PDB file of C-alpha atoms in Angstrom:
ATOM      1  CA  MET A  76     -87.028  40.689  52.700  1.00  0.00           C
ATOM      2  CA  MET A  77     -87.152  37.893  50.092  1.00  0.00           C
ATOM      3  CA  MET A  78     -86.329  38.916  46.581  1.00  0.00           C
ATOM      4  CA  MET A  79     -88.432  37.772  43.738  1.00  0.00           C
ATOM      5  CA  ALA A  80     -86.839  36.351  40.611  1.00  0.00           C
ATOM      6  CA  GLY A  81     -86.668  38.634  37.648  1.00  0.00           C
ATOM      7  CA  PRO A  82     -88.543  38.200  34.467  1.00  0.00           C
ATOM      8  CA  ASN A  83     -85.373  36.929  32.722  1.00  0.00           C
ATOM      9  CA  ALA A  84     -84.333  34.387  35.421  1.00  0.00           C
ATOM     10  CA  HIS A  85     -85.993  31.262  33.492  1.00  0.00           C
ATOM     11  CA  ALA A  86     -84.348  32.549  30.137  1.00  0.00           C
ATOM     12  CA  GLN A  87     -81.096  32.332  32.150  1.00  0.00           C
ATOM     13  CA  ALA A  88     -81.487  28.918  33.300  1.00  0.00           C
ATOM     14  CA  PRO A  89     -79.389  26.293  31.475  1.00  0.00           C
ATOM     15  CA  ARG A  90     -81.274  24.331  28.898  1.00  0.00           C
ATOM     16  CA  LYS A  91     -80.384  20.556  28.797  1.00  0.00           C
ATOM     17  CA  TRP A  92     -82.853  18.860  26.406  1.00  0.00           C
ATOM     18  CA  GLU A  93     -84.410  19.730  23.271  1.00  0.00           C
ATOM     19  CA  PHE A  94     -87.161  17.996  21.319  1.00  0.00           C
ATOM     20  CA  GLY A  95     -89.049  18.948  18.207  1.00  0.00           C
ATOM     21  CA  PRO A  96     -90.391  18.016  14.573  1.00  0.00           C
ATOM     22  CA  PHE A  97     -88.674  19.166  11.283  1.00  0.00           C
ATOM     23  CA  VAL A  98     -89.165  18.950   7.660  1.00  0.00           C
ATOM     24  CA  ASN A  99     -86.038  18.473   5.305  1.00  0.00           C
ATOM     25  CA  TYR A 100     -85.748  19.405   1.431  1.00  0.00           C
ATOM     26  CA  GLY A 101     -82.745  18.790  -0.549  1.00  0.00           C
ATOM     27  CA  ASN A 102     -81.217  18.723  -4.044  1.00  0.00           C
ATOM     28  CA  GLY A 103     -78.439  16.601  -5.429  1.00  0.00           C
ATOM     29  CA  LEU A 104     -75.124  18.181  -6.821  1.00  0.00           C
ATOM     30  CA  SER A 105     -72.765  17.441  -9.535  1.00  0.00           C
ATOM     31  CA  ASP A 106     -74.171  14.340 -11.543  1.00  0.00           C
ATOM     32  CA  ARG A 107     -77.222  14.311  -9.304  1.00  0.00           C
ATOM     33  CA  THR A 108     -78.853  17.440  -9.797  1.00  0.00           C
ATOM     34  CA  ASP A 109     -81.980  15.999 -11.091  1.00  0.00           C
ATOM     35  CA  PHE A 110     -82.226  14.086  -7.756  1.00  0.00           C
ATOM     36  CA  HIS A 111     -84.602  15.849  -5.236  1.00  0.00           C
ATOM     37  CA  PHE A 112     -85.193  14.751  -1.562  1.00  0.00           C
ATOM     38  CA  PHE A 113     -87.971  15.337   1.055  1.00  0.00           C
ATOM     39  CA  ALA A 114     -88.208  14.056   4.597  1.00  0.00           C
ATOM     40  CA  VAL A 115     -90.433  14.563   7.825  1.00  0.00           C
ATOM     41  CA  GLY A 116     -88.808  13.765  11.024  1.00  0.00           C
ATOM     42  CA  PHE A 117     -88.477  14.156  14.800  1.00  0.00           C
ATOM     43  CA  GLN A 118     -85.254  15.030  16.591  1.00  0.00           C
ATOM     44  CA  ALA A 119     -83.980  15.023  20.321  1.00  0.00           C
ATOM     45  CA  GLY A 120     -80.645  16.183  21.654  1.00  0.00           C
ATOM     46  CA  ARG A 121     -79.031  16.639  25.194  1.00  0.00           C
ATOM     47  CA  MET A 122     -76.271  19.162  26.222  1.00  0.00           C
ATOM     48  CA  MET A 123     -73.411  17.242  27.479  1.00  0.00           C
ATOM     49  CA  THR A 124     -71.143  20.013  28.829  1.00  0.00           C
ATOM     50  CA  PRO A 125     -71.661  23.310  30.707  1.00  0.00           C
ATOM     51  CA  MET A 126     -70.795  26.440  28.858  1.00  0.00           C
ATOM     52  CA  ILE A 127     -67.215  26.317  27.549  1.00  0.00           C
ATOM     53  CA  HIS A 128     -65.356  29.614  27.234  1.00  0.00           C
ATOM     54  CA  ALA A 129     -63.092  29.859  24.156  1.00  0.00           C
ATOM     55  CA  GLY A 130     -63.448  33.399  23.025  1.00  0.00           C
ATOM     56  CA  PRO A 131     -65.537  33.514  19.518  1.00  0.00           C
ATOM     57  CA  LEU A 132     -65.832  29.700  19.795  1.00  0.00           C
ATOM     58  CA  SER A 133     -67.536  29.545  23.218  1.00  0.00           C
ATOM     59  CA  GLY A 134     -70.643  27.258  23.607  1.00  0.00           C
ATOM     60  CA  ARG A 135     -71.627  23.967  24.595  1.00  0.00           C
ATOM     61  CA  PHE A 136     -71.457  20.439  23.077  1.00  0.00           C
ATOM     62  CA  GLU A 137     -74.650  18.552  22.181  1.00  0.00           C
ATOM     63  CA  LEU A 138     -75.375  14.871  21.571  1.00  0.00           C
ATOM     64  CA  GLY A 139     -78.517  14.197  19.501  1.00  0.00           C
ATOM     65  CA  ALA A 140     -80.421  11.793  17.001  1.00  0.00           C
ATOM     66  CA  ASN A 141     -83.317  11.952  14.893  1.00  0.00           C
ATOM     67  CA  VAL A 142     -85.943   9.743  13.119  1.00  0.00           C
ATOM     68  CA  MET A 143     -87.392  10.244   9.653  1.00  0.00           C
ATOM     69  CA  PRO A 144     -90.394   7.854   9.250  1.00  0.00           C
ATOM     70  CA  LEU A 145     -90.851   9.608   5.829  1.00  0.00           C
ATOM     71  CA  PHE A 146     -87.909  10.035   3.398  1.00  0.00           C
ATOM     72  CA  GLN A 147     -88.492  10.369  -0.322  1.00  0.00           C
ATOM     73  CA  ALA A 148     -86.155  10.604  -3.261  1.00  0.00           C
ATOM     74  CA  TYR A 149     -87.386  11.845  -6.531  1.00  0.00           C
ATOM     75  CA  THR A 150     -85.444  10.674  -9.476  1.00  0.00           C
ATOM     76  CA  PRO A 151     -85.770  10.925 -13.364  1.00  0.00           C
ATOM     77  CA  ALA A 152     -88.309   8.472 -14.629  1.00  0.00           C
ATOM     78  CA  ALA A 153     -87.013   5.013 -15.953  1.00  0.00           C
ATOM     79  CA  HIS A 154     -85.554   5.641 -19.436  1.00  0.00           C
ATOM     80  CA  ASP A 155     -83.324   3.872 -21.822  1.00  0.00           C
ATOM     81  CA  GLU A 156     -79.738   5.000 -22.017  1.00  0.00           C
ATOM     82  CA  THR A 157     -76.977   4.373 -24.457  1.00  0.00           C
ATOM     83  CA  VAL A 158     -73.772   2.979 -22.763  1.00  0.00           C
ATOM     84  CA  ASP A 159     -70.223   2.770 -24.111  1.00  0.00           C
ATOM     85  CA  THR A 160     -68.928  -0.892 -23.394  1.00  0.00           C
ATOM     86  CA  GLY A 161     -65.572  -0.287 -24.828  1.00  0.00           C
ATOM     87  CA  ASP A 162     -66.319  -2.690 -27.846  1.00  0.00           C
ATOM     88  CA  GLY A 163     -69.173  -0.581 -28.943  1.00  0.00           C
ATOM     89  CA  THR A 164     -72.411   0.850 -27.465  1.00  0.00           C
ATOM     90  CA  THR A 165     -75.578  -0.781 -25.829  1.00  0.00           C
ATOM     91  CA  THR A 166     -78.874   0.422 -24.808  1.00  0.00           C
ATOM     92  CA  GLU A 167     -79.627  -0.231 -21.119  1.00  0.00           C
ATOM     93  CA  ARG A 168     -82.855   0.416 -19.181  1.00  0.00           C
ATOM     94  CA  ILE A 169     -82.253   2.653 -16.234  1.00  0.00           C
ATOM     95  CA  GLY A 170     -84.529   2.661 -13.284  1.00  0.00           C
ATOM     96  CA  GLY A 171     -86.063   5.685 -11.736  1.00  0.00           C
ATOM     97  CA  GLY A 172     -89.098   7.403 -10.301  1.00  0.00           C
ATOM     98  CA  THR A 173     -89.990   8.033  -6.467  1.00  0.00           C
ATOM     99  CA  PHE A 174     -88.112   6.059  -3.864  1.00  0.00           C
ATOM    100  CA  THR A 175     -89.965   5.872  -0.401  1.00  0.00           C
ATOM    101  CA  GLY A 176     -88.231   4.921   2.798  1.00  0.00           C
ATOM    102  CA  ALA A 177     -87.365   5.725   6.281  1.00  0.00           C
ATOM    103  CA  SER A 178     -84.108   6.921   7.915  1.00  0.00           C
ATOM    104  CA  VAL A 179     -82.596   6.812  11.456  1.00  0.00           C
ATOM    105  CA  THR A 180     -79.590   8.945  12.365  1.00  0.00           C
ATOM    106  CA  PRO A 181     -78.481   7.764  15.870  1.00  0.00           C
ATOM    107  CA  VAL A 182     -75.347  10.069  15.944  1.00  0.00           C
ATOM    108  CA  VAL A 183     -75.524  13.754  15.746  1.00  0.00           C
ATOM    109  CA  PHE A 184     -72.543  15.670  17.149  1.00  0.00           C
ATOM    110  CA  ARG A 185     -73.430  19.424  17.442  1.00  0.00           C
ATOM    111  CA  TRP A 186     -71.537  22.398  18.885  1.00  0.00           C
ATOM    112  CA  ASN A 187     -73.843  25.241  19.878  1.00  0.00           C
ATOM    113  CA  PHE A 188     -72.054  28.561  19.800  1.00  0.00           C
ATOM    114  CA  GLY A 189     -73.011  31.464  22.199  1.00  0.00           C
ATOM    115  CA  GLN A 190     -74.712  32.274  25.456  1.00  0.00           C
ATOM    116  CA  GLU A 191     -78.029  30.969  26.897  1.00  0.00           C
ATOM    117  CA  HIS A 192     -79.664  34.346  26.853  1.00  0.00           C
ATOM    118  CA  LYS A 193     -79.084  35.054  23.105  1.00  0.00           C
ATOM    119  CA  ARG A 194     -81.941  35.081  20.968  1.00  0.00           C
ATOM    120  CA  ILE A 195     -80.014  33.553  18.219  1.00  0.00           C
ATOM    121  CA  LEU A 196     -77.774  30.546  18.844  1.00  0.00           C
ATOM    122  CA  PRO A 197     -75.907  29.170  15.713  1.00  0.00           C
ATOM    123  CA  TRP A 198     -74.384  25.688  15.568  1.00  0.00           C
ATOM    124  CA  PHE A 199     -72.131  23.422  13.504  1.00  0.00           C
ATOM    125  CA  GLN A 200     -72.800  19.663  13.297  1.00  0.00           C
ATOM    126  CA  ALA A 201     -71.733  16.367  11.988  1.00  0.00           C
ATOM    127  CA  GLN A 202     -74.095  13.265  11.628  1.00  0.00           C
ATOM    128  CA  ALA A 203     -74.316   9.754  10.434  1.00  0.00           C
ATOM    129  CA  GLY A 204     -77.197   7.502   9.795  1.00  0.00           C
ATOM    130  CA  VAL A 205     -78.903   4.600   8.005  1.00  0.00           C
ATOM    131  CA  LEU A 206     -81.423   4.706   5.144  1.00  0.00           C
ATOM    132  CA  TYR A 207     -84.037   2.143   4.037  1.00  0.00           C
ATOM    133  CA  THR A 208     -85.872   2.416   1.055  1.00  0.00           C
ATOM    134  CA  SER A 209     -88.690   0.139  -0.452  1.00  0.00           C
ATOM    135  CA  HIS A 210     -86.748  -0.295  -3.759  1.00  0.00           C
ATOM    136  CA  LYS A 211     -82.945  -0.412  -4.488  1.00  0.00           C
ATOM    137  CA  PHE A 212     -81.576   3.159  -4.443  1.00  0.00           C
ATOM    138  CA  PRO A 213     -80.132   4.953  -6.195  1.00  0.00           C
ATOM    139  CA  PRO A 214     -81.604   3.708  -9.562  1.00  0.00           C
ATOM    140  CA  THR A 215     -79.254   1.881 -11.907  1.00  0.00           C
ATOM    141  CA  VAL A 216     -79.586  -0.656 -14.685  1.00  0.00           C
ATOM    142  CA  GLU A 217     -82.930  -2.489 -14.096  1.00  0.00           C
ATOM    143  CA  VAL A 218     -82.608  -6.139 -13.275  1.00  0.00           C
ATOM    144  CA  PRO A 219     -85.477  -8.673 -13.444  1.00  0.00           C
ATOM    145  CA  GLU A 220     -87.343  -8.941 -10.063  1.00  0.00           C
ATOM    146  CA  GLY A 221     -85.673 -11.528  -7.803  1.00  0.00           C
ATOM    147  CA  THR A 222     -82.519 -11.481  -9.762  1.00  0.00           C
ATOM    148  CA  PRO A 223     -79.434 -10.464  -8.040  1.00  0.00           C
ATOM    149  CA  GLY A 224     -77.736  -7.080  -9.235  1.00  0.00           C
ATOM    150  CA  GLY A 225     -78.466  -3.358  -8.979  1.00  0.00           C
ATOM    151  CA  THR A 226     -77.755  -1.418  -5.787  1.00  0.00           C
ATOM    152  CA  SER A 227     -79.355  -1.854  -2.465  1.00  0.00           C
ATOM    153  CA  VAL A 228     -82.551  -1.008  -0.354  1.00  0.00           C
ATOM    154  CA  TRP A 229     -79.841  -0.148   2.527  1.00  0.00           C
ATOM    155  CA  ASN A 230     -77.737   2.961   2.432  1.00  0.00           C
ATOM    156  CA  PHE A 231     -75.807   5.107   4.954  1.00  0.00           C
ATOM    157  CA  ARG A 232     -76.057   8.842   5.114  1.00  0.00           C
ATOM    158  CA  SER A 233     -73.399  11.172   6.532  1.00  0.00           C
ATOM    159  CA  GLY A 234     -72.542  14.811   6.346  1.00  0.00           C
ATOM    160  CA  ALA A 235     -71.936  17.891   8.123  1.00  0.00           C
ATOM    161  CA  GLY A 236     -73.903  21.247   8.243  1.00  0.00           C
ATOM    162  CA  VAL A 237     -74.617  24.743   9.990  1.00  0.00           C
ATOM    163  CA  GLY A 238     -77.733  25.981  11.501  1.00  0.00           C
ATOM    164  CA  LEU A 239     -79.352  28.250  14.003  1.00  0.00           C
ATOM    165  CA  HIS A 240     -82.016  28.451  16.790  1.00  0.00           C
ATOM    166  CA  TYR A 241     -84.173  31.440  16.766  1.00  0.00           C
ATOM    167  CA  PHE A 242     -85.834  31.714  20.131  1.00  0.00           C
ATOM    168  CA  THR A 243     -89.447  33.055  20.048  1.00  0.00           C
ATOM    169  CA  ARG A 244     -89.622  32.322  23.923  1.00  0.00           C
ATOM    170  CA  PRO A 245     -87.072  31.214  26.365  1.00  0.00           C
ATOM    171  CA  ARG A 246     -87.816  27.584  25.766  1.00  0.00           C
ATOM    172  CA  ARG A 247     -89.199  27.634  22.133  1.00  0.00           C
ATOM    173  CA  SER A 248     -87.259  28.062  19.169  1.00  0.00           C
ATOM    174  CA  ILE A 249     -87.545  27.915  15.326  1.00  0.00           C
ATOM    175  CA  ASP A 250     -84.710  26.081  13.829  1.00  0.00           C
ATOM    176  CA  PHE A 251     -82.983  26.493  10.415  1.00  0.00           C
ATOM    177  CA  ALA A 252     -80.125  24.339   9.051  1.00  0.00           C
ATOM    178  CA  LEU A 253     -78.304  23.490   5.785  1.00  0.00           C
ATOM    179  CA  ASN A 254     -76.549  20.234   5.679  1.00  0.00           C
ATOM    180  CA  ALA A 255     -74.211  18.708   3.005  1.00  0.00           C
ATOM    181  CA  GLU A 256     -74.892  15.210   2.792  1.00  0.00           C
ATOM    182  CA  HIS A 257     -73.427  11.950   1.081  1.00  0.00           C
ATOM    183  CA  ILE A 258     -75.403   8.775   0.547  1.00  0.00           C
ATOM    184  CA  SER A 259     -73.691   5.373  -0.237  1.00  0.00           C
ATOM    185  CA  SER A 260     -74.500   1.736   0.262  1.00  0.00           C
ATOM    186  CA  ALA A 261     -70.936   0.896   1.239  1.00  0.00           C
ATOM    187  CA  SER A 262     -71.157  -1.598  -1.542  1.00  0.00           C
ATOM    188  CA  LEU A 263     -73.847  -3.623  -0.016  1.00  0.00           C
ATOM    189  CA  GLY A 264     -75.342  -4.061  -3.594  1.00  0.00           C
ATOM    190  CA  ASP A 265     -73.618  -5.206  -6.658  1.00  0.00           C
ATOM    191  CA  LYS A 266     -73.343  -1.721  -7.837  1.00  0.00           C
ATOM    192  CA  ASN A 267     -72.769   1.494  -5.544  1.00  0.00           C
ATOM    193  CA  PRO A 268     -73.133   4.776  -7.685  1.00  0.00           C
ATOM    194  CA  GLY A 269     -74.247   6.466  -4.517  1.00  0.00           C
ATOM    195  CA  VAL A 270     -75.199  10.249  -4.391  1.00  0.00           C
ATOM    196  CA  ASN A 271     -71.840  11.801  -3.611  1.00  0.00           C
ATOM    197  CA  ALA A 272     -73.143  15.101  -2.485  1.00  0.00           C
ATOM    198  CA  SER A 273     -76.380  16.914  -1.908  1.00  0.00           C
ATOM    199  CA  LEU A 274     -77.634  20.209  -0.094  1.00  0.00           C
ATOM    200  CA  GLN A 275     -80.352  19.588   2.489  1.00  0.00           C
ATOM    201  CA  PHE A 276     -82.307  22.543   3.983  1.00  0.00           C
ATOM    202  CA  GLN A 277     -84.196  21.851   7.302  1.00  0.00           C
ATOM    203  CA  LEU A 278     -86.892  23.800   9.050  1.00  0.00           C
ATOM    204  CA  GLY A 279     -87.936  22.729  12.564  1.00  0.00           C
ATOM    205  CA  TYR A 280     -89.561  23.761  15.823  1.00  0.00           C
ATOM    206  CA  THR A 281     -88.029  22.948  19.175  1.00  0.00           C
ATOM    207  CA  TRP A 282     -89.297  22.568  22.944  1.00  0.00           C
ATOM    208  CA  TRP A 283     -86.468  23.097  25.450  1.00  0.00           C
ATOM    209  CA  LYS A 284     -86.336  21.426  28.929  1.00  0.00           C
TER     210      LYS A 284
END
């Protein structure tokens, strides 16, 4: 007599691919606490290994990527600032406002902890990507349009974070993540003040194959 698959058979099957949208909100740290970030994106990932058993570190390695067609940075409005030149002080016009662009993260290395049948699967990840904004970011001393100077419309994003999948169904999950991120132009512009550190909270929804 043929045995029928149990109700949990599908849940036990290995998950190889994940796809889903997410929203991202962040805040700068240290000297950038008045910087805020918002992004909407789509991510994909593929499990690259079978389950690796290593005690509490047991899990699977995943290689992923994401695209953010909308990335915004909210900074203080343009303002005059007194700067010490060493020979005295001078007043300079510092740019600011909302910066809009897009970002691609082609490399996300993620370690997913835990077994396939668990309802909650935590992860640790590291990632790197590129950011384009329609105006030079971050804002610094304003220069006349078309004049060399300032920062760059191209920046690089790098960081690491933790998160978890909460499975509402065997092949559906709500995802939460907290990432520490650094933004820098790698001196593509004449100035490179960067955003040395920010915390980014991410909420997403994933379909698994």
